[in-house]
Amino acid sequence: MQVLQKQTARPAGQRAQKSGRRATVFRAQAVATDRKPLVTTKSDEIMAEARNLLPGGVNSPVRAFKSVGGNPIVFDRVKGPYCWDVDGNKYVDYIGSWGPAIVGAANDEVNAVLRDQIEKGTSFGAPGPLENVLAKMVIERVPSVEMVRFVSSGTEACLSVLRLMRAYTKREKVIKFVGCYHGHADSFLVKAGSGVATLGLPDSPGVPASTAAATLNATYNDLDSVRELFKANKGQIAGVILEPVVGNSGFIVPTKEFLQGLREICTAEGALLCFDEVMTGFRIAKGCAQEHWGITPDVTTMGKVIGGGLPVGAYGGRREIMEMVAPAGPMYQAGTLSGNPLAMAAGIKTLEILGRPGAYEHLDRITGKLINGIMAAAKENGHAVTGGHISGMFGFFFCEGPVTCYEDVADKADTAKFARFHRAMLEEGVYLAPSQFEAGFTGLQHTDADIEFTIEAARRALKRI
Ligand SMILES: *Cc1c(COP(=O)(O)O)cnc(C)c1O
């Protein structure tokens, strides 16, 4: 504990002492400043070893920094809004494990319930009381959810809900949107945004052509593209799935008319509307993006925040739809670790903290201040930039706006400039998502001082990129 306090006390961005070993030093460009160089010797050594042990040195592709270049930072620990790498460098963290750290990483209250639960066992493979507690919290908060099934990841939630949409409608095709990501199930790896876009892989080998053929791609914010697909596939479309605020092509906001239109088309066509709220759930609002927009889908997938940093996903919807799921109904879906008590405990405490007065107001205020500060700094330095935020989710692109769909980003965004900015921000002690195709996340423990530190860092970084 003493060690932690001592290290927490070091101001953000202050570098650890250089070790005596050969140091790898990154500089964005030759501009003289009095910054200490970013020393990543230990990160580099660990990544060099990892590349022989794990494909690409990582267990999930975006972590490899492919789209921004340079070596990934190897994490030692996280606390609140900060992360520390194995070389001792401290960063203000705007990824938060891709969303779960919304109440602050290694939150003391979450850690306390986890410690208690460990004593009672980490896995039951049998019913436990915490599953009901988290289920009631989700049902109470999320407008579309009357019953819920817990799984262990967002991918699992999405692939299960797809099976459910097909089982319920007795139809096989599904409409998704170019650039939206719904996990790595076969059916969804068609024009699937971030990770895939980052690597420049349009699709994935190993996905059967017949599976890909049942996935139809429309353009985000373009209702006509959806109407055309329904017309060409009359009576065959089980449902429409989308991110109700896109985070996996960078941050892209839908119009309310677009969501309203999807709701009406699905109802008219007898198809189910699914909001994939794995990223937006409990982040955009207490009742997820569907509450923010006032549009209620038929089914919803959740993940990330709902597990408070432990592996949890969930899908839910109207009772008559959810009662299709085994053992209530015939659609099979199961999981050894589903409803895991440790994960339920972390999820319950996280949602409880988010339910306290002022939580979402804080997220919205500091995130607005952050993105407005970054964009103003970009413009001051002559960079074209467009971006925005809703609650604790934000993003920006180096191009003129507006950006309304993945196609706009792919056409316009300056990914090379983003890569230089990303590295420059690491040098300044700020950890941003390592791709122009990803959104950013804040948490309840980001303070005004952290935001101001970050804007100042961005101002310096934007000058030299
Ligand atoms: C992260 C994400 C997923 C996949 O969740 P995993 O837990 O990584 O499997 C699915 N949909 C959306 C919108 C996501 O952001």
Coordinates of C-alpha atoms and ligand atoms in Angstrom, one line a residue:
M1 CA 0.0 0.0 0.0
Q2 CA 2.8 2.4 0.9
V3 CA 4.5 1.7 -2.4
L4 CA 1.3 2.4 -4.3
Q5 CA 0.7 5.7 -2.5
K6 CA 4.2 6.8 -3.2
Q7 CA 3.9 6.1 -6.9
T8 CA 0.4 7.5 -7.1
A9 CA 1.8 10.7 -5.8
R10 CA 4.1 11.1 -8.7
P11 CA 2.6 13.8 -11.0
A12 CA 1.2 12.5 -14.3
G13 CA 3.8 12.4 -17.0
Q14 CA 6.8 12.5 -14.8
R15 CA 9.2 9.9 -16.1
A16 CA 10.9 7.2 -14.1
Q17 CA 14.7 7.3 -13.7
K18 CA 16.5 5.8 -16.6
S19 CA 17.9 2.4 -15.9
G20 CA 21.5 1.7 -16.8
R21 CA 20.5 -0.5 -19.7
R22 CA 20.3 0.3 -23.3
A23 CA 17.3 2.6 -23.7
T24 CA 14.9 2.8 -26.7
V25 CA 14.0 6.4 -27.1
F26 CA 11.1 7.6 -29.3
R27 CA 10.9 11.1 -30.5
A28 CA 8.1 12.3 -32.7
Q29 CA 10.2 14.8 -34.6
A30 CA 13.3 16.8 -34.0
V31 CA 11.8 19.7 -32.0
A32 CA 13.7 20.8 -29.0
T33 CA 11.7 20.7 -25.7
D34 CA 12.8 20.0 -22.2
R35 CA 10.7 16.8 -22.0
K36 CA 12.4 13.8 -20.6
P37 CA 12.6 11.1 -23.3
L38 CA 10.2 8.2 -23.0
V39 CA 12.2 5.2 -22.0
T40 CA 10.6 1.9 -22.8
T41 CA 13.4 -0.6 -22.5
K42 CA 11.5 -3.2 -20.4
S43 CA 8.3 -2.9 -22.5
D44 CA 10.5 -3.5 -25.6
E45 CA 12.1 -6.6 -24.1
I46 CA 8.8 -8.1 -23.0
M47 CA 7.3 -7.5 -26.5
A48 CA 10.3 -9.0 -28.2
E49 CA 9.8 -12.2 -26.2
A50 CA 6.0 -12.2 -26.6
R51 CA 6.3 -12.2 -30.4
N52 CA 7.7 -15.7 -30.1
L53 CA 5.1 -16.9 -27.7
L54 CA 1.8 -15.2 -28.8
P55 CA 0.6 -14.4 -32.3
G56 CA 1.8 -10.9 -32.9
G57 CA 2.9 -10.7 -29.3
V58 CA -0.6 -10.1 -28.0
N59 CA -3.9 -11.7 -27.1
S60 CA -6.1 -9.2 -28.9
P61 CA -4.9 -7.5 -32.1
V62 CA -5.4 -3.8 -31.4
R63 CA -2.9 -4.0 -28.5
A64 CA -0.1 -4.5 -30.9
F65 CA -0.1 -0.8 -32.0
K66 CA 0.0 -1.9 -35.7
S67 CA -1.8 1.2 -36.9
V68 CA 0.3 3.7 -35.0
G69 CA 3.6 2.0 -35.2
G70 CA 6.2 1.7 -32.5
N71 CA 6.2 -0.8 -29.7
P72 CA 3.2 -1.2 -27.4
I73 CA 3.5 -0.1 -23.8
V74 CA 3.5 -3.1 -21.5
F75 CA 1.4 -2.5 -18.5
D76 CA 2.5 -3.0 -14.9
R77 CA -0.5 -1.7 -13.0
V78 CA -3.5 0.6 -13.2
K79 CA -5.2 2.7 -10.5
G80 CA -8.0 5.3 -10.9
P81 CA -7.5 7.2 -14.2
Y82 CA -3.8 6.2 -14.5
C83 CA -1.7 3.4 -15.8
W84 CA 2.0 2.6 -15.3
D85 CA 4.2 0.7 -17.7
V86 CA 6.9 -1.8 -16.7
D87 CA 9.5 0.9 -17.1
G88 CA 7.8 2.9 -14.4
N89 CA 6.3 5.6 -16.7
K90 CA 2.9 6.9 -15.7
Y91 CA 0.1 7.9 -18.1
V92 CA -3.3 9.4 -17.9
D93 CA -5.4 6.5 -19.3
Y94 CA -8.2 7.2 -21.8
I95 CA -8.8 3.6 -22.7
G96 CA -9.7 2.1 -19.3
S97 CA -9.4 -1.4 -20.5
W98 CA -11.6 -0.4 -23.5
G99 CA -14.4 0.8 -21.2
P100 CA -14.7 -1.4 -18.1
A101 CA -12.7 0.9 -15.9
I102 CA -15.5 3.5 -15.8
V103 CA -15.5 3.9 -12.0
G104 CA -11.7 4.1 -12.0
A105 CA -9.3 1.2 -12.5
A106 CA -8.7 -1.0 -9.4
N107 CA -11.5 0.9 -7.7
D108 CA -11.2 0.4 -3.9
E109 CA -14.9 -0.4 -3.5
V110 CA -14.8 -2.9 -6.3
N111 CA -11.6 -4.5 -5.0
A112 CA -13.2 -4.9 -1.5
V113 CA -16.2 -6.9 -2.8
L114 CA -13.9 -9.0 -4.9
R115 CA -11.8 -9.8 -1.9
D116 CA -14.9 -10.9 0.0
Q117 CA -16.1 -13.0 -2.9
I118 CA -12.8 -14.7 -3.3
E119 CA -13.1 -16.1 0.2
K120 CA -16.5 -17.6 -0.8
G121 CA -15.2 -19.1 -4.0
T122 CA -14.4 -17.9 -7.5
S123 CA -16.7 -20.1 -9.5
F124 CA -19.8 -22.2 -8.7
G125 CA -21.1 -23.5 -12.0
A126 CA -24.4 -23.5 -10.2
P127 CA -26.9 -20.7 -9.4
G128 CA -25.8 -18.0 -7.0
P129 CA -27.7 -15.1 -5.4
L130 CA -25.5 -12.4 -7.1
E131 CA -26.9 -13.3 -10.6
N132 CA -30.4 -12.1 -9.5
V133 CA -29.0 -8.9 -8.0
L134 CA -27.2 -7.9 -11.2
A135 CA -30.1 -9.1 -13.4
K136 CA -32.5 -6.8 -11.4
M137 CA -30.1 -3.9 -11.8
V138 CA -29.9 -4.4 -15.6
I139 CA -33.7 -4.9 -16.0
E140 CA -34.5 -1.9 -13.9
R141 CA -32.1 0.3 -15.9
V142 CA -32.3 -0.8 -19.5
P143 CA -35.6 0.0 -21.2
S144 CA -35.6 -3.0 -23.6
V145 CA -34.6 -5.6 -21.1
E146 CA -37.2 -7.7 -19.3
M147 CA -35.1 -10.8 -18.9
V148 CA -31.3 -11.2 -19.2
R149 CA -28.8 -14.0 -19.8
F150 CA -25.2 -13.5 -18.6
V151 CA -22.3 -14.7 -20.6
S152 CA -18.5 -14.1 -20.4
S153 CA -17.7 -11.6 -23.2
G154 CA -19.3 -9.2 -25.6
T155 CA -18.5 -11.5 -28.5
E156 CA -20.5 -14.3 -26.8
A157 CA -23.4 -11.9 -26.2
C158 CA -23.5 -10.9 -29.8
L159 CA -23.2 -14.4 -31.3
S160 CA -25.9 -15.6 -28.9
V161 CA -28.3 -12.7 -29.7
L162 CA -27.9 -13.4 -33.4
R163 CA -28.9 -17.0 -32.9
L164 CA -31.8 -15.8 -30.8
M165 CA -33.0 -13.3 -33.5
R166 CA -32.9 -16.2 -36.0
A167 CA -34.7 -18.6 -33.7
Y168 CA -37.4 -16.1 -32.9
T169 CA -38.1 -14.9 -36.4
K170 CA -37.3 -18.2 -38.2
R171 CA -35.3 -16.2 -40.7
E172 CA -31.6 -16.3 -41.4
K173 CA -30.2 -13.1 -42.7
V174 CA -29.0 -10.2 -40.6
I175 CA -28.3 -6.6 -41.5
K176 CA -25.3 -4.9 -39.9
F177 CA -23.5 -1.6 -40.8
V178 CA -20.1 -1.2 -42.4
G179 CA -17.5 -0.5 -39.7
C180 CA -19.6 -1.6 -36.8
Y181 CA -18.0 -4.3 -34.6
H182 CA -20.0 -7.0 -32.9
G183 CA -17.3 -9.3 -31.7
H184 CA -15.5 -11.9 -33.7
A185 CA -18.2 -14.5 -34.4
D186 CA -18.1 -15.7 -38.1
S187 CA -21.3 -13.9 -39.1
F188 CA -20.0 -10.5 -37.9
L189 CA -16.6 -10.5 -39.5
V190 CA -17.8 -8.8 -42.6
K191 CA -16.7 -5.2 -42.8
A192 CA -16.2 -5.2 -39.1
G193 CA -14.6 -1.9 -38.1
S194 CA -11.7 -1.2 -35.7
G195 CA -9.5 -4.2 -35.2
V196 CA -10.1 -5.5 -38.7
A197 CA -9.9 -2.0 -40.3
T198 CA -6.8 -1.2 -38.4
L199 CA -5.0 -4.2 -39.9
G200 CA -6.4 -3.5 -43.3
L201 CA -8.2 -6.9 -43.5
P202 CA -11.5 -6.5 -45.3
D203 CA -12.8 -9.8 -44.1
S204 CA -11.2 -12.8 -42.4
P205 CA -10.1 -16.1 -43.9
G206 CA -11.8 -19.0 -42.1
V207 CA -15.2 -17.4 -42.3
P208 CA -17.3 -19.7 -44.6
A209 CA -18.7 -17.9 -47.7
S210 CA -22.1 -19.1 -46.9
T211 CA -22.0 -17.5 -43.4
A212 CA -20.7 -14.2 -44.8
A213 CA -23.5 -14.3 -47.4
A214 CA -26.2 -14.2 -44.7
T215 CA -24.7 -11.0 -43.3
L216 CA -25.8 -7.9 -45.2
N217 CA -24.0 -4.6 -44.8
A218 CA -25.7 -1.2 -44.9
T219 CA -24.3 2.3 -44.5
Y220 CA -24.5 3.9 -41.0
N221 CA -26.9 6.9 -40.9
D222 CA -28.3 5.9 -44.3
L223 CA -31.9 4.6 -44.0
D224 CA -32.2 4.1 -47.8
S225 CA -29.4 1.6 -47.7
V226 CA -31.4 -0.4 -45.1
R227 CA -34.7 -0.1 -47.0
E228 CA -33.0 -1.5 -50.2
L229 CA -31.7 -4.5 -48.4
F230 CA -35.1 -5.3 -46.9
K231 CA -36.6 -5.0 -50.3
A232 CA -34.1 -7.3 -52.0
N233 CA -34.4 -9.9 -49.2
K234 CA -38.2 -9.7 -48.5
G235 CA -39.2 -11.9 -45.6
Q236 CA -35.7 -13.2 -45.0
I237 CA -34.2 -10.7 -42.6
A238 CA -34.2 -11.8 -38.9
G239 CA -32.9 -8.5 -37.6
V240 CA -30.8 -5.4 -37.7
I241 CA -27.9 -5.0 -35.3
L242 CA -25.9 -1.8 -34.7
E243 CA -23.8 0.2 -32.3
P244 CA -26.2 2.9 -31.1
V245 CA -23.2 5.3 -30.9
V246 CA -20.3 3.9 -33.0
G247 CA -17.1 3.4 -31.2
N248 CA -15.4 0.8 -33.5
S249 CA -14.9 3.1 -36.5
G250 CA -13.8 5.9 -34.2
F251 CA -16.6 7.9 -32.5
I252 CA -19.6 8.4 -34.8
V253 CA -23.0 9.6 -33.7
P254 CA -26.2 8.5 -35.3
T255 CA -29.1 10.9 -35.9
K256 CA -32.2 10.3 -33.9
E257 CA -34.1 10.1 -37.2
F258 CA -31.8 7.2 -38.3
L259 CA -32.5 5.2 -35.1
Q260 CA -36.2 6.1 -35.3
G261 CA -36.3 5.0 -38.9
L262 CA -34.7 1.6 -38.1
R263 CA -37.2 1.1 -35.3
E264 CA -40.1 1.7 -37.7
I265 CA -38.7 -0.4 -40.6
C266 CA -38.0 -3.4 -38.3
T267 CA -41.5 -3.3 -36.8
A268 CA -43.0 -3.1 -40.2
E269 CA -40.9 -5.9 -41.6
G270 CA -41.3 -8.3 -38.6
A271 CA -37.6 -8.1 -38.0
L272 CA -35.9 -7.6 -34.6
L273 CA -33.9 -4.5 -33.8
C274 CA -30.8 -5.1 -31.7
F275 CA -28.7 -2.4 -30.1
D276 CA -25.2 -3.7 -29.5
E277 CA -24.5 -1.8 -26.3
V278 CA -21.3 -3.7 -25.4
M279 CA -19.4 -0.4 -25.6
T280 CA -22.2 2.1 -24.9
G281 CA -24.1 0.2 -22.2
F282 CA -24.0 2.1 -18.8
R283 CA -21.5 4.5 -20.3
I284 CA -23.7 6.8 -22.5
A285 CA -26.4 6.9 -19.8
K286 CA -27.6 4.9 -16.8
G287 CA -30.1 3.2 -19.1
C288 CA -27.6 2.9 -21.9
A289 CA -27.7 4.6 -25.4
Q290 CA -31.3 3.5 -25.8
E291 CA -32.3 5.7 -22.9
H292 CA -30.2 8.5 -24.2
W293 CA -32.0 8.3 -27.7
G294 CA -35.4 7.3 -26.4
I295 CA -35.5 4.5 -28.9
T296 CA -36.3 1.0 -27.5
P297 CA -34.8 -2.0 -29.4
D298 CA -36.2 -5.5 -29.2
V299 CA -33.0 -7.0 -27.9
T300 CA -29.8 -5.6 -26.4
T301 CA -26.2 -6.9 -25.9
M302 CA -24.0 -5.7 -23.1
G303 CA -20.4 -6.2 -22.0
K304 CA -17.4 -4.2 -20.9
V305 CA -18.8 -1.9 -18.1
I306 CA -21.2 -4.5 -16.9
G307 CA -18.4 -6.7 -15.7
G308 CA -16.5 -3.8 -13.9
G309 CA -13.2 -5.2 -15.2
L310 CA -14.0 -8.9 -15.0
P311 CA -15.1 -11.0 -18.0
V312 CA -18.9 -10.5 -18.4
G313 CA -21.3 -10.1 -21.3
A314 CA -25.1 -10.2 -21.4
Y315 CA -28.0 -10.2 -23.7
G316 CA -31.6 -9.3 -22.9
G317 CA -34.9 -8.3 -24.3
R318 CA -38.6 -8.7 -24.1
R319 CA -39.7 -11.7 -22.0
E320 CA -41.4 -13.5 -24.9
I321 CA -38.2 -13.3 -26.9
M322 CA -35.9 -14.3 -24.0
E323 CA -38.1 -17.3 -23.1
M324 CA -36.8 -18.8 -26.4
V325 CA -33.5 -19.4 -24.6
A326 CA -32.7 -22.8 -23.1
P327 CA -33.8 -24.2 -20.7
A328 CA -37.0 -22.0 -20.8
G329 CA -37.1 -22.6 -24.6
P330 CA -35.4 -24.4 -27.5
M331 CA -32.6 -22.1 -28.4
Y332 CA -29.4 -23.5 -26.9
Q333 CA -26.8 -21.4 -25.3
A334 CA -24.7 -22.2 -22.2
G335 CA -21.5 -21.4 -20.4
T336 CA -19.3 -23.0 -17.6
L337 CA -18.3 -19.6 -16.2
S338 CA -21.5 -17.7 -17.1
G339 CA -22.8 -15.7 -14.1
N340 CA -19.5 -16.2 -12.4
P341 CA -19.8 -14.9 -8.8
L342 CA -16.6 -12.8 -8.9
A343 CA -17.6 -11.2 -12.1
M344 CA -21.2 -10.6 -10.8
A345 CA -19.8 -8.9 -7.7
A346 CA -17.6 -6.5 -9.7
G347 CA -20.5 -5.7 -12.1
I348 CA -22.9 -5.1 -9.2
K349 CA -20.6 -2.7 -7.4
T350 CA -19.7 -0.9 -10.6
L351 CA -23.3 -0.3 -11.6
E352 CA -24.1 0.7 -8.0
I353 CA -21.3 3.4 -8.1
L354 CA -22.6 4.6 -11.5
G355 CA -26.1 4.9 -10.0
R356 CA -25.0 7.5 -7.5
P357 CA -26.1 11.1 -8.0
G358 CA -23.9 13.2 -10.4
A359 CA -22.0 10.2 -11.9
Y360 CA -23.1 10.8 -15.5
E361 CA -23.0 14.5 -15.1
H362 CA -19.3 14.3 -14.1
L363 CA -18.5 12.0 -17.1
D364 CA -20.2 14.4 -19.5
R365 CA -18.6 17.5 -18.1
I366 CA -15.0 16.3 -18.0
T367 CA -15.3 14.5 -21.3
G368 CA -16.7 17.6 -23.0
K369 CA -13.9 19.7 -21.5
L370 CA -11.4 17.2 -22.8
I371 CA -12.6 16.9 -26.4
N372 CA -13.2 20.6 -26.7
G373 CA -9.7 21.3 -25.4
I374 CA -8.1 18.8 -27.8
M375 CA -10.0 20.1 -30.8
A376 CA -9.2 23.8 -30.0
A377 CA -5.5 22.9 -29.6
A378 CA -5.6 21.1 -33.0
K379 CA -7.2 24.1 -34.7
E380 CA -4.8 26.5 -33.1
N381 CA -2.0 24.5 -34.7
G382 CA -3.7 24.4 -38.1
H383 CA -4.9 20.8 -38.1
A384 CA -8.2 19.9 -39.6
V385 CA -10.2 18.1 -36.9
T386 CA -13.7 16.9 -36.1
G387 CA -15.0 15.1 -33.1
G388 CA -17.3 15.0 -30.2
H389 CA -18.5 13.2 -27.1
I390 CA -21.5 11.8 -25.4
S391 CA -21.1 11.2 -21.6
G392 CA -17.9 9.3 -21.0
M393 CA -17.2 8.4 -24.7
F394 CA -15.4 10.6 -27.1
G395 CA -13.4 10.7 -30.3
F396 CA -11.9 12.9 -33.0
F397 CA -10.6 12.5 -36.6
F398 CA -7.9 14.5 -38.3
C399 CA -10.1 15.7 -41.2
E400 CA -12.9 18.2 -41.8
G401 CA -16.3 17.0 -40.6
P402 CA -18.9 15.9 -40.8
V403 CA -18.2 12.2 -40.3
T404 CA -21.4 10.1 -40.3
C405 CA -20.2 6.6 -41.3
Y406 CA -17.2 4.4 -41.6
E407 CA -16.9 5.3 -45.3
D408 CA -16.3 8.9 -44.4
V409 CA -13.5 8.0 -42.0
A410 CA -11.8 5.6 -44.5
D411 CA -12.0 8.3 -47.2
K412 CA -10.9 11.3 -45.2
A413 CA -9.2 10.7 -41.8
D414 CA -5.4 11.3 -41.7
T415 CA -4.3 8.1 -40.0
A416 CA -0.6 8.9 -40.5
K417 CA -1.1 12.2 -38.5
F418 CA -3.0 10.3 -35.9
A419 CA -0.1 7.8 -35.5
R420 CA 2.4 10.7 -34.9
F421 CA -0.1 12.3 -32.4
H422 CA -0.5 9.0 -30.6
R423 CA 3.3 8.6 -30.1
A424 CA 3.7 12.2 -29.1
M425 CA 1.0 11.9 -26.5
L426 CA 2.7 8.8 -25.1
E427 CA 5.8 10.9 -24.7
E428 CA 3.7 13.4 -22.8
G429 CA 2.3 10.8 -20.5
V430 CA -1.1 10.3 -22.1
Y431 CA -2.4 6.9 -23.1
L432 CA -4.9 7.1 -26.0
A433 CA -6.4 4.3 -28.1
P434 CA -3.7 3.2 -30.6
S435 CA -5.9 3.7 -33.7
Q436 CA -7.9 6.4 -35.4
F437 CA -10.6 3.8 -35.7
E438 CA -11.2 3.6 -31.9
A439 CA -13.1 5.8 -29.5
G440 CA -11.8 7.1 -26.2
F441 CA -13.1 6.6 -22.7
T442 CA -13.1 8.5 -19.5
G443 CA -14.1 7.4 -16.0
L444 CA -15.4 8.9 -12.8
Q445 CA -11.9 9.3 -11.3
H446 CA -10.6 11.5 -14.1
T447 CA -10.3 14.9 -12.5
D448 CA -10.3 18.4 -13.9
A449 CA -6.5 18.4 -13.2
D450 CA -6.1 15.3 -15.4
I451 CA -8.1 16.9 -18.2
E452 CA -6.1 20.1 -18.0
F453 CA -2.8 18.2 -18.0
T454 CA -4.0 16.3 -21.1
I455 CA -5.0 19.4 -23.0
E456 CA -1.7 21.0 -22.3
A457 CA 0.0 17.8 -23.4
A458 CA -2.1 17.8 -26.6
R459 CA -1.2 21.4 -27.3
R460 CA 2.5 20.6 -27.2
A461 CA 2.1 17.4 -29.2
L462 CA 0.0 19.0 -31.9
K463 CA 2.7 21.6 -32.3
R464 CA 5.4 19.1 -33.2
I465 CA 3.5 16.4 -35.3
Ligands
LIG1 C1 -15.9 -4.8 -27.6 C2 -17.2 -4.9 -28.4 C3 -17.7 -6.2 -28.7 C4 -16.9 -7.5 -28.3 O1 -16.8 -7.6 -26.9 P1 -15.6 -8.6 -26.4 O2 -15.8 -8.6 -24.9 O3 -14.3 -7.9 -26.8 O4 -15.8 -9.9 -27.0 C5 -18.9 -6.3 -29.3 N1 -19.6 -5.2 -29.7 C6 -19.1 -4.0 -29.4 C7 -19.9 -2.8 -29.8 C8 -17.9 -3.8 -28.8 O5 -17.4 -2.6 -28.6

